Structures are given as C-alpha cells and as structure tokens.
Amino acid sequence: MAGARRPGRNFLFVPGPTNVPERILRAMHVPMEDHRSPDFPKLTLPLFDDMKKVFQTKEGQVFIFPSSGTGAWEATLTNTRSVGDKLLASRFGQFSHLWIDLARRHGLEVIVQEEEWGTGASPERIEEALRADKNHQIKGVMVVHNETATGVTSDIVAVRRAMDAAGHPALLYVDGVSSIGSIDFRFDEWGVDLAITGSQKGMMLPAGLGIACVSQKALTQMKDATCTKAYFDFADQIKTNEGGYFPYTPALPLLYGLREALNLLFEEGLDNVFARHRRLASGTRAAVDAWGLKLCAKDPKWNSDTVSAIMVPEGFNGADVIDRAYRRYNLALGAGLTEMAGKLFRIGHLGDLNELMLLGAIAGAEMSMRDVGIAVEPGSGVAAAQEYFRGAQGAGEARLAAE
Ligand SMILES: *Cc1c(COP(=O)(O)O)cnc(C)c1O
C-alpha cells in the first residue's frame, strides 16, 4: 500500500502512554523464564526496594500488580475498606471523577467536594468537612495529586496539614499516576497512607503495571476490610513478595523494563528528573503565553509540570487541532475529556523527553492551530520556549560547566 507509511518518528505527546526509551525497549526484549526459579528474586526483590526510593518512603510497602493504574486504585480501596465506609473526595477533572466512580461501584459511600475544573483539592474545605465529622465516620480522604485531564497539581502537603489540624484519623489516599517519577512526591514526609501509580507515564514503560505504596497504618486496616477482593488481595502478595515471588504469573518483560526504568531514573538522579520536568513545563507555558492563550489551570499555583491543558479560543474546537496534528504532522496531542471536550488540547511533557523533542511538539501544535484558523503568531510559541530553554539552567548546562 503505497502512501501508508508515515516516515520519521511519531511524536507522542499525550500524557500517557509516554515514550519508551530505547534502553527500556531492549531490556524488555527477553525470553520467558520460570518465575518460580531460585534466580527470579534477584530481579524482583530490588524492584520493591527501588520503587520505595521513587515513592520516597522507608516505611511504606510496595505492591506491583499486572494491571494498569486503575487496578492499583481498586487494590488500595478494596484491601483497606468495607462496604458502606465513607470517603471524602475532591472532584475537579476526569480522573478524580473516575476514581470516585470506582469507589462507589465497590459499595463505598463517597462524599464529593466539587471544585472548579482548573483548580484542585481545597485543604480548607477538607479540614472543614473533617472537623464536622465528629464521630470519625470518614475513613479516607482521596486526592488526585496531578489531575491529568486539566493539568492541575494539588498540594498534598497542605491536605495532610488540614487533616492533622482537624485531628482526624482518616487515611490519605493519593493518585500519583501522572506525578510519581516526574514531580516530587514524598510518601513518608507528606504522611501519605496509600499512593498509586501506573507504568506508562513517568515510569516510561508500556501500560501493564499498577503500583501501590501502602503505609503501616493502612496495612493494619486490612484485617477489618470486608470489600471483596481476590486478584488484588494484598495478603496474597505479601505472602509471596517477601521471597521475591508473586501469587500468579507476573508480567515478566515489564518487570525487566521496570528494572531499566529505575536505572534510568537513578542515573539521572530523581532531583534532576523533577527539575527537568519543571523546566520542560515552564518552556511549554512560555509558549502558551506567547500564543496569547490560557491554560485550563486557573492560577499558576495549580500548574502541572507533567501536562499542560491549553484552552482554545471561543469558536474553535480543540478536537480539530488534535485531528490536524495527528493526520498532517504525525503528532499525538491529548484531548479534552468530558466537561473539557473540545475546549482544550493537552501537551504531555513527562517521561523520557528533552527540550528539542518538546520544541517539535510545540511547533506542531502551533502549525495545527494556524491550520484550523486560530490566529497565533507563526513561530511565537516556539521562539518563547527556545528562549526559555536557552536561559534555564539545565542538566545540559550543568554538564558543560563540569567539563
Ligand atoms: C492515567 C491516569 C489514571 C489511569 O490509569 P490507567 O493506567 O489508565 O488505568 C489514573 N489517574 C491519573 C491521574 C492518570 O493520569
């Protein structure tokens, strides 16, 4: 079929799955092996320890499921809660919405605090609700750290402070699927009780691993939790993980991929990884400013360093920009979801990414916007991002200075 091939790279700039680096692709190219062999724990035991470094925890216990992030959501709730338990959740985007929906389908009663999309969790309102809950009926507070649908990061430190100020014993459940491994996330220091992530975002892998970190306090609540679980039962994992095994067949290539992903993160240094994401996000935001457009995030304090949701002007459809980018320029941008459908497009800037790759996406978004009639100045976003990247003290400059 002549003409069917699209030469060059597909520019993958949805906020997950993200680019899988060559080293990880090669590391996953392995023959199958016996997952009950005496050698297998040499691969697996360090994965648990090293994932703890990514969650920045000493006390937490890590679980690795063959699932996407959604499976890890399910695991954390069903292993610690009973049908009818009350949870408090902030809803401000499609992912916080889906998490609430999943909890309800498991028979949990979720008290929802609606926040405007483009903002995030309100520590003040959380504190107020917890103070009013004198009998401690609320068993958990659910917060999406980085709402991928709107490009909003919530302040988990402030949420924990609010919970402590209210003197409330509820557990803190945090969705870190699009933050962990890209944005600073401190499980122990922030007093998080259950955190989850998936393999296909900051961890730079294909989808297929759902990863959870659980505090000792949360683990003690397992014995009273009556929600139905089988495949995701922590108890089965704990029994087998201890020796480096799993209760069922693990996703072998993904575990080898995870080994290499952790190597990459540690070789760069987690602090440098976070700084790089901040730098790439800031360059993207400079481009959005230069285009004269607005982010979905209502205030700089909500800005996400992993995804920018860019509002298209009145009278235009974000879906047209995305369609044009994909068909004409082989660039995949993220769509607006539900409430935001058509109103925005998203540039994911997380995972294995550098300045010049991102400039390609910014250039493609700029061309696509102009193609559908949005009057952004040609080259304006690219130039603003270039100048930002030239000035920003980055790993590249640090390396040059060291030579
Ligand atoms: C991607 C994402 C999820 C869903 O994860 P899956 O791996 O698709 O199941 C959940 N929460 C957030 C914040 C996400 O970005």
Tab-separated table of C-alpha atoms and ligand atoms in Angstrom:
chain	number	residue	atom	x	y	z
A	1	MET	CA	0.000	0.000	0.000
A	2	ALA	CA	1.985	2.952	-1.247
A	3	GLY	CA	1.490	6.027	0.905
A	4	ALA	CA	0.514	4.092	4.035
A	5	ARG	CA	3.885	4.513	5.673
A	6	ARG	CA	4.478	7.597	7.775
A	7	PRO	CA	8.218	8.162	7.782
A	8	GLY	CA	10.109	9.569	10.749
A	9	ARG	CA	9.030	9.443	14.342
A	10	ASN	CA	5.514	9.596	15.612
A	11	PHE	CA	5.560	12.467	18.102
A	12	LEU	CA	3.817	11.017	21.114
A	13	PHE	CA	2.742	13.891	23.354
A	14	VAL	CA	-0.332	12.517	25.045
A	15	PRO	CA	0.226	12.486	28.793
A	16	GLY	CA	0.498	8.716	28.839
A	17	PRO	CA	1.487	6.337	27.474
A	18	THR	CA	4.761	8.207	27.126
A	19	ASN	CA	7.861	7.499	25.039
A	20	VAL	CA	9.581	4.276	25.972
A	21	PRO	CA	13.354	4.857	25.781
A	22	GLU	CA	15.447	2.504	23.629
A	23	ARG	CA	17.214	1.117	26.674
A	24	ILE	CA	13.907	0.056	28.188
A	25	LEU	CA	12.685	-1.402	24.898
A	26	ARG	CA	15.825	-3.518	24.700
A	27	ALA	CA	15.628	-4.527	28.354
A	28	MET	CA	12.108	-5.863	27.800
A	29	HIS	CA	13.196	-7.993	24.859
A	30	VAL	CA	13.802	-11.116	26.923
A	31	PRO	CA	12.986	-14.789	26.605
A	32	MET	CA	10.421	-16.093	29.072
A	33	GLU	CA	11.709	-17.788	32.170
A	34	ASP	CA	10.492	-19.680	35.223
A	35	HIS	CA	9.017	-17.142	37.633
A	36	ARG	CA	9.385	-19.668	40.445
A	37	SER	CA	13.096	-20.295	39.881
A	38	PRO	CA	15.644	-19.653	42.643
A	39	ASP	CA	17.165	-16.897	40.461
A	40	PHE	CA	13.969	-14.911	39.968
A	41	PRO	CA	14.107	-12.982	43.285
A	42	LYS	CA	17.422	-11.424	42.161
A	43	LEU	CA	15.338	-9.454	39.686
A	44	THR	CA	12.278	-8.828	41.815
A	45	LEU	CA	13.440	-8.058	45.351
A	46	PRO	CA	15.458	-4.965	44.314
A	47	LEU	CA	12.435	-3.726	42.334
A	48	PHE	CA	10.410	-3.387	45.525
A	49	ASP	CA	13.281	-1.626	47.299
A	50	ASP	CA	13.974	0.693	44.406
A	51	MET	CA	10.311	1.586	43.891
A	52	LYS	CA	10.350	2.689	47.525
A	53	LYS	CA	13.035	5.217	46.569
A	54	VAL	CA	10.731	6.563	43.862
A	55	PHE	CA	7.856	6.918	46.352
A	56	GLN	CA	10.436	8.388	48.777
A	57	THR	CA	9.468	6.027	51.560
A	58	LYS	CA	11.215	3.844	54.090
A	59	GLU	CA	8.102	2.758	55.960
A	60	GLY	CA	5.735	2.072	53.071
A	61	GLN	CA	5.189	-1.316	51.446
A	62	VAL	CA	5.203	-1.526	47.673
A	63	PHE	CA	2.859	-3.733	45.619
A	64	ILE	CA	3.319	-4.400	41.919
A	65	PHE	CA	0.263	-5.706	40.048
A	66	PRO	CA	-0.044	-6.777	36.424
A	67	SER	CA	-2.698	-4.145	35.679
A	68	SER	CA	-2.960	-0.534	34.657
A	69	GLY	CA	-3.147	2.240	37.260
A	70	THR	CA	-6.888	1.656	37.653
A	71	GLY	CA	-6.153	-1.781	39.123
A	72	ALA	CA	-3.968	-0.159	41.764
A	73	TRP	CA	-6.878	2.190	42.624
A	74	GLU	CA	-9.073	-0.848	43.114
A	75	ALA	CA	-6.438	-2.662	45.170
A	76	THR	CA	-5.879	0.195	47.623
A	77	LEU	CA	-9.601	0.691	48.242
A	78	THR	CA	-10.753	-2.931	48.477
A	79	ASN	CA	-7.885	-4.001	50.730
A	80	THR	CA	-8.445	-1.272	53.297
A	81	ARG	CA	-12.204	-0.575	53.234
A	82	SER	CA	-15.547	-2.212	53.925
A	83	VAL	CA	-18.810	-1.776	52.029
A	84	GLY	CA	-20.574	1.324	53.323
A	85	ASP	CA	-17.399	3.069	54.514
A	86	LYS	CA	-17.414	6.812	53.951
A	87	LEU	CA	-14.685	8.534	51.962
A	88	LEU	CA	-14.145	12.208	51.223
A	89	ALA	CA	-13.004	13.092	47.701
A	90	SER	CA	-12.369	16.269	45.723
A	91	ARG	CA	-13.573	16.172	42.133
A	92	PHE	CA	-12.012	18.554	39.609
A	93	GLY	CA	-11.384	16.537	36.476
A	94	GLN	CA	-11.981	13.280	34.680
A	95	PHE	CA	-9.516	11.209	36.720
A	96	SER	CA	-10.803	12.320	40.097
A	97	HIS	CA	-14.285	11.566	38.729
A	98	LEU	CA	-13.362	8.051	37.598
A	99	TRP	CA	-11.735	7.242	40.933
A	100	ILE	CA	-14.889	8.284	42.804
A	101	ASP	CA	-16.943	6.181	40.407
A	102	LEU	CA	-14.749	3.145	41.038
A	103	ALA	CA	-15.063	3.568	44.824
A	104	ARG	CA	-18.856	3.783	44.553
A	105	ARG	CA	-19.023	0.662	42.415
A	106	HIS	CA	-17.298	-1.141	45.277
A	107	GLY	CA	-20.065	-0.056	47.636
A	108	LEU	CA	-18.182	2.803	49.268
A	109	GLU	CA	-20.009	5.995	50.118
A	110	VAL	CA	-18.116	8.933	48.686
A	111	ILE	CA	-18.768	12.454	49.892
A	112	VAL	CA	-17.755	14.587	46.932
A	113	GLN	CA	-16.375	18.101	47.171
A	114	GLU	CA	-16.858	19.633	43.749
A	115	GLU	CA	-14.069	22.010	42.772
A	116	GLU	CA	-13.987	24.036	39.601
A	117	TRP	CA	-12.131	22.217	36.816
A	118	GLY	CA	-8.825	24.055	36.512
A	119	THR	CA	-8.417	24.131	40.283
A	120	GLY	CA	-7.642	21.293	42.684
A	121	ALA	CA	-8.262	19.928	46.143
A	122	SER	CA	-9.135	22.556	48.750
A	123	PRO	CA	-7.349	21.921	52.056
A	124	GLU	CA	-9.718	24.424	53.721
A	125	ARG	CA	-12.857	22.554	52.657
A	126	ILE	CA	-11.293	19.206	53.541
A	127	GLU	CA	-10.432	20.462	57.011
A	128	GLU	CA	-13.957	21.820	57.432
A	129	ALA	CA	-15.561	18.506	56.445
A	130	LEU	CA	-13.266	16.529	58.734
A	131	ARG	CA	-13.899	18.860	61.685
A	132	ALA	CA	-17.652	18.395	61.177
A	133	ASP	CA	-17.194	14.606	61.204
A	134	LYS	CA	-17.042	14.344	64.988
A	135	ASN	CA	-17.577	10.571	65.116
A	136	HIS	CA	-14.863	9.889	62.572
A	137	GLN	CA	-17.188	8.231	60.080
A	138	ILE	CA	-14.952	9.340	57.204
A	139	LYS	CA	-12.345	6.641	56.746
A	140	GLY	CA	-10.297	8.139	53.966
A	141	VAL	CA	-9.544	11.302	52.004
A	142	MET	CA	-8.948	10.753	48.279
A	143	VAL	CA	-6.875	13.268	46.316
A	144	VAL	CA	-5.578	13.104	42.766
A	145	HIS	CA	-2.129	14.694	43.053
A	146	ASN	CA	-1.878	15.588	39.383
A	147	GLU	CA	-5.197	15.820	37.525
A	148	THR	CA	-4.095	14.783	34.058
A	149	ALA	CA	-7.343	15.951	32.429
A	150	THR	CA	-6.842	19.611	33.337
A	151	GLY	CA	-3.113	19.926	34.033
A	152	VAL	CA	-3.599	20.729	37.719
A	153	THR	CA	-1.365	19.715	40.621
A	154	SER	CA	-2.829	19.750	44.126
A	155	ASP	CA	-0.861	20.470	47.276
A	156	ILE	CA	-0.676	17.181	49.172
A	157	VAL	CA	1.373	18.720	51.991
A	158	ALA	CA	-1.444	21.201	52.622
A	159	VAL	CA	-4.047	18.414	52.531
A	160	ARG	CA	-2.129	16.444	55.153
A	161	ARG	CA	-1.759	19.585	57.267
A	162	ALA	CA	-5.529	20.121	57.055
A	163	MET	CA	-6.199	16.525	58.125
A	164	ASP	CA	-3.842	16.902	61.082
A	165	ALA	CA	-5.303	20.280	62.020
A	166	ALA	CA	-8.723	18.626	62.189
A	167	GLY	CA	-7.219	15.896	64.361
A	168	HIS	CA	-8.876	13.329	62.102
A	169	PRO	CA	-7.593	9.751	61.732
A	170	ALA	CA	-8.783	9.180	58.114
A	171	LEU	CA	-6.257	7.653	55.733
A	172	LEU	CA	-4.830	9.778	52.932
A	173	TYR	CA	-5.276	8.081	49.529
A	174	VAL	CA	-3.331	9.759	46.714
A	175	ASP	CA	-3.452	9.093	42.984
A	176	GLY	CA	0.039	9.840	41.700
A	177	VAL	CA	-0.298	8.169	38.299
A	178	SER	CA	0.845	11.226	36.362
A	179	SER	CA	3.156	12.678	39.007
A	180	ILE	CA	5.194	9.931	40.634
A	181	GLY	CA	8.596	9.672	38.976
A	182	SER	CA	8.188	13.132	37.376
A	183	ILE	CA	7.093	15.559	40.088
A	184	ASP	CA	8.490	15.477	43.616
A	185	PHE	CA	6.383	13.065	45.680
A	186	ARG	CA	7.308	12.272	49.288
A	187	PHE	CA	5.270	9.425	50.696
A	188	ASP	CA	6.729	9.442	54.224
A	189	GLU	CA	7.351	13.148	54.678
A	190	TRP	CA	3.889	14.087	53.399
A	191	GLY	CA	2.119	11.486	55.522
A	192	VAL	CA	0.511	9.686	52.600
A	193	ASP	CA	-1.128	6.356	53.502
A	194	LEU	CA	-1.831	4.898	50.088
A	195	ALA	CA	-0.322	6.097	46.831
A	196	ILE	CA	-0.675	4.588	43.399
A	197	THR	CA	0.930	4.901	40.021
A	198	GLY	CA	0.972	3.121	36.677
A	199	SER	CA	3.857	2.111	34.473
A	200	GLN	CA	3.045	4.143	31.347
A	201	LYS	CA	3.585	7.710	32.480
A	202	GLY	CA	6.588	8.923	34.486
A	203	MET	CA	7.927	5.376	34.626
A	204	MET	CA	8.386	5.398	30.818
A	205	LEU	CA	7.083	1.840	30.320
A	206	PRO	CA	4.172	0.406	28.389
A	207	ALA	CA	0.927	0.183	30.376
A	208	GLY	CA	0.631	-3.017	32.360
A	209	LEU	CA	1.914	-2.436	35.873
A	210	GLY	CA	-0.232	-0.955	38.615
A	211	ILE	CA	1.998	0.050	41.512
A	212	ALA	CA	0.859	0.910	45.032
A	213	CYS	CA	2.646	2.066	48.163
A	214	VAL	CA	0.931	1.471	51.481
A	215	SER	CA	1.741	2.845	54.943
A	216	GLN	CA	1.993	0.627	58.008
A	217	LYS	CA	-1.081	2.377	59.409
A	218	ALA	CA	-3.070	1.465	56.292
A	219	LEU	CA	-1.800	-2.121	56.370
A	220	THR	CA	-3.245	-2.575	59.867
A	221	GLN	CA	-6.685	-1.705	58.481
A	222	MET	CA	-6.566	-4.692	56.104
A	223	LYS	CA	-7.817	-7.109	58.748
A	224	ASP	CA	-11.143	-5.285	59.115
A	225	ALA	CA	-11.685	-4.533	55.417
A	226	THR	CA	-14.580	-6.574	54.044
A	227	CYS	CA	-14.700	-5.287	50.453
A	228	THR	CA	-14.479	-8.198	48.045
A	229	LYS	CA	-11.055	-8.773	46.560
A	230	ALA	CA	-9.331	-11.755	45.063
A	231	TYR	CA	-6.940	-10.920	42.250
A	232	PHE	CA	-5.849	-7.723	44.027
A	233	ASP	CA	-5.643	-9.146	47.551
A	234	PHE	CA	-2.666	-7.587	49.359
A	235	ALA	CA	-2.446	-10.608	51.665
A	236	ASP	CA	-1.588	-12.952	48.768
A	237	GLN	CA	1.050	-10.507	47.563
A	238	ILE	CA	2.599	-10.039	50.993
A	239	LYS	CA	2.979	-13.794	51.455
A	240	THR	CA	4.747	-14.332	48.140
A	241	ASN	CA	6.503	-10.976	47.578
A	242	GLU	CA	8.548	-11.491	50.696
A	243	GLY	CA	10.564	-14.173	48.938
A	244	GLY	CA	10.600	-12.305	45.625
A	245	TYR	CA	7.659	-14.143	44.073
A	246	PHE	CA	4.085	-13.353	43.068
A	247	PRO	CA	0.807	-15.194	43.685
A	248	TYR	CA	0.312	-15.580	39.931
A	249	THR	CA	2.331	-15.195	36.742
A	250	PRO	CA	3.936	-11.747	36.663
A	251	ALA	CA	4.305	-9.637	33.515
A	252	LEU	CA	7.911	-10.649	33.026
A	253	PRO	CA	9.077	-8.243	30.284
A	254	LEU	CA	7.528	-5.337	32.181
A	255	LEU	CA	9.495	-6.276	35.285
A	256	TYR	CA	12.711	-6.216	33.269
A	257	GLY	CA	11.550	-2.920	31.817
A	258	LEU	CA	10.887	-1.587	35.311
A	259	ARG	CA	14.441	-2.556	36.308
A	260	GLU	CA	15.800	-0.462	33.454
A	261	ALA	CA	13.390	2.410	34.099
A	262	LEU	CA	14.608	2.599	37.685
A	263	ASN	CA	18.211	2.511	36.450
A	264	LEU	CA	17.490	5.448	34.152
A	265	LEU	CA	15.799	7.483	36.891
A	266	PHE	CA	18.645	6.879	39.344
A	267	GLU	CA	21.372	7.567	36.756
A	268	GLU	CA	19.804	10.948	36.051
A	269	GLY	CA	19.047	11.495	39.752
A	270	LEU	CA	15.472	11.975	40.966
A	271	ASP	CA	16.052	15.642	41.786
A	272	ASN	CA	17.339	16.237	38.270
A	273	VAL	CA	14.328	14.374	36.868
A	274	PHE	CA	11.978	16.682	38.784
A	275	ALA	CA	13.955	19.781	37.720
A	276	ARG	CA	13.847	18.659	34.079
A	277	HIS	CA	10.068	18.268	34.214
A	278	ARG	CA	9.770	21.738	35.770
A	279	ARG	CA	11.984	23.180	33.032
A	280	LEU	CA	10.100	21.485	30.183
A	281	ALA	CA	6.766	22.556	31.658
A	282	SER	CA	7.962	26.143	32.082
A	283	GLY	CA	9.076	26.271	28.443
A	284	THR	CA	5.673	24.984	27.358
A	285	ARG	CA	3.959	27.607	29.488
A	286	ALA	CA	6.137	30.301	27.906
A	287	ALA	CA	4.865	29.126	24.512
A	288	VAL	CA	1.234	29.242	25.655
A	289	ASP	CA	1.756	32.820	26.896
A	290	ALA	CA	3.343	33.847	23.628
A	291	TRP	CA	0.379	32.398	21.723
A	292	GLY	CA	-1.885	34.602	23.830
A	293	LEU	CA	-3.725	31.526	25.081
A	294	LYS	CA	-4.641	30.376	28.565
A	295	LEU	CA	-4.090	27.152	30.441
A	296	CYS	CA	-7.023	25.318	31.944
A	297	ALA	CA	-5.232	25.727	35.301
A	298	LYS	CA	-6.821	28.856	36.791
A	299	ASP	CA	-3.797	30.075	38.698
A	300	PRO	CA	-0.041	29.433	38.488
A	301	LYS	CA	-0.205	27.606	41.836
A	302	TRP	CA	-2.166	24.814	40.100
A	303	ASN	CA	0.245	24.480	37.129
A	304	SER	CA	1.258	20.906	36.423
A	305	ASP	CA	4.814	20.074	35.460
A	306	THR	CA	3.760	16.958	33.543
A	307	VAL	CA	0.879	18.106	31.362
A	308	SER	CA	-0.344	21.446	30.032
A	309	ALA	CA	-4.021	21.715	29.108
A	310	ILE	CA	-4.315	24.586	26.652
A	311	MET	CA	-7.673	26.310	26.138
A	312	VAL	CA	-8.550	27.043	22.509
A	313	PRO	CA	-10.223	30.417	21.845
A	314	GLU	CA	-14.025	30.734	21.714
A	315	GLY	CA	-15.425	29.443	18.437
A	316	PHE	CA	-12.735	26.823	17.889
A	317	ASN	CA	-12.693	23.131	18.710
A	318	GLY	CA	-9.664	21.610	20.407
A	319	ALA	CA	-10.508	18.299	18.719
A	320	ASP	CA	-9.835	19.896	15.315
A	321	VAL	CA	-6.343	20.933	16.432
A	322	ILE	CA	-5.659	17.397	17.654
A	323	ASP	CA	-7.032	15.840	14.471
A	324	ARG	CA	-4.939	18.134	12.278
A	325	ALA	CA	-1.799	17.498	14.344
A	326	TYR	CA	-2.242	13.755	14.077
A	327	ARG	CA	-3.121	13.493	10.390
A	328	ARG	CA	-0.847	16.147	8.985
A	329	TYR	CA	2.144	16.240	11.333
A	330	ASN	CA	2.197	12.789	12.944
A	331	LEU	CA	1.879	14.449	16.344
A	332	ALA	CA	-0.348	12.959	19.058
A	333	LEU	CA	-1.766	15.577	21.444
A	334	GLY	CA	-4.114	14.857	24.356
A	335	ALA	CA	-7.826	15.555	24.018
A	336	GLY	CA	-10.189	17.448	26.280
A	337	LEU	CA	-12.189	14.948	28.332
A	338	THR	CA	-15.940	15.147	29.144
A	339	GLU	CA	-16.549	18.670	30.573
A	340	MET	CA	-13.498	19.916	28.707
A	341	ALA	CA	-14.220	18.098	25.425
A	342	GLY	CA	-13.467	20.418	22.514
A	343	LYS	CA	-12.398	23.246	24.788
A	344	LEU	CA	-8.740	22.389	25.037
A	345	PHE	CA	-5.895	20.234	23.856
A	346	ARG	CA	-3.148	18.847	26.049
A	347	ILE	CA	0.602	18.563	25.626
A	348	GLY	CA	2.021	15.837	27.827
A	349	HIS	CA	5.586	16.709	28.855
A	350	LEU	CA	6.574	13.811	31.045
A	351	GLY	CA	8.782	10.789	30.836
A	352	ASP	CA	11.747	10.377	28.527
A	353	LEU	CA	11.837	13.818	26.983
A	354	ASN	CA	14.173	16.724	26.304
A	355	GLU	CA	13.933	20.288	25.085
A	356	LEU	CA	14.280	19.641	21.354
A	357	MET	CA	11.684	16.881	21.373
A	358	LEU	CA	9.275	19.211	23.117
A	359	LEU	CA	10.037	22.031	20.676
A	360	GLY	CA	8.881	19.661	17.925
A	361	ALA	CA	5.539	19.238	19.663
A	362	ILE	CA	5.184	22.968	20.319
A	363	ALA	CA	5.949	23.667	16.648
A	364	GLY	CA	3.413	21.046	15.575
A	365	ALA	CA	0.723	22.424	17.874
A	366	GLU	CA	1.431	25.906	16.549
A	367	MET	CA	1.121	24.815	12.910
A	368	SER	CA	-2.018	22.806	13.633
A	369	MET	CA	-3.659	25.752	15.376
A	370	ARG	CA	-2.892	28.014	12.429
A	371	ASP	CA	-4.191	25.354	10.024
A	372	VAL	CA	-7.584	25.331	11.741
A	373	GLY	CA	-7.739	29.119	11.786
A	374	ILE	CA	-6.531	30.044	15.262
A	375	ALA	CA	-4.566	33.254	14.775
A	376	VAL	CA	-1.421	32.550	16.738
A	377	GLU	CA	1.677	34.379	15.554
A	378	PRO	CA	3.840	31.994	13.468
A	379	GLY	CA	6.863	30.906	15.429
A	380	SER	CA	5.823	32.768	18.565
A	381	GLY	CA	5.397	29.778	20.851
A	382	VAL	CA	8.489	28.044	19.538
A	383	ALA	CA	10.591	31.187	19.988
A	384	ALA	CA	9.358	31.766	23.539
A	385	ALA	CA	10.108	28.167	24.524
A	386	GLN	CA	13.526	28.303	22.823
A	387	GLU	CA	14.482	31.437	24.696
A	388	TYR	CA	13.269	29.945	27.952
A	389	PHE	CA	15.279	26.777	27.382
A	390	ARG	CA	18.380	28.763	26.419
A	391	GLY	CA	18.217	30.694	29.645
A	392	ALA	CA	17.112	27.970	32.012
A	393	GLN	CA	19.911	26.351	33.934
A	394	GLY	CA	19.506	22.767	32.846
A	395	ALA	CA	21.273	19.466	33.083
A	396	GLY	CA	22.947	20.194	29.748
A	397	GLU	CA	24.482	23.365	31.058
A	398	ALA	CA	25.499	21.786	34.334
A	399	ARG	CA	27.242	19.078	32.363
A	400	LEU	CA	29.042	21.581	30.113
A	401	ALA	CA	30.149	23.554	33.162
A	402	ALA	CA	31.593	20.421	34.698
A	403	GLU	CA	33.731	19.621	31.637
B	1	LIG	C1	-3.650	7.764	33.522
B	1	LIG	C2	-4.264	8.059	34.832
B	1	LIG	C3	-5.052	7.113	35.504
B	1	LIG	C4	-5.496	5.829	34.891
B	1	LIG	O1	-4.517	4.929	34.810
B	1	LIG	P1	-4.636	3.670	33.831
B	1	LIG	O2	-3.248	3.178	33.855
B	1	LIG	O3	-5.108	4.163	32.506
B	1	LIG	O4	-5.602	2.720	34.451
B	1	LIG	C5	-5.486	7.434	36.769
B	1	LIG	N1	-5.205	8.616	37.328
B	1	LIG	C6	-4.483	9.550	36.699
B	1	LIG	C7	-4.191	10.835	37.379
B	1	LIG	C8	-3.988	9.296	35.436
B	1	LIG	O5	-3.262	10.226	34.814
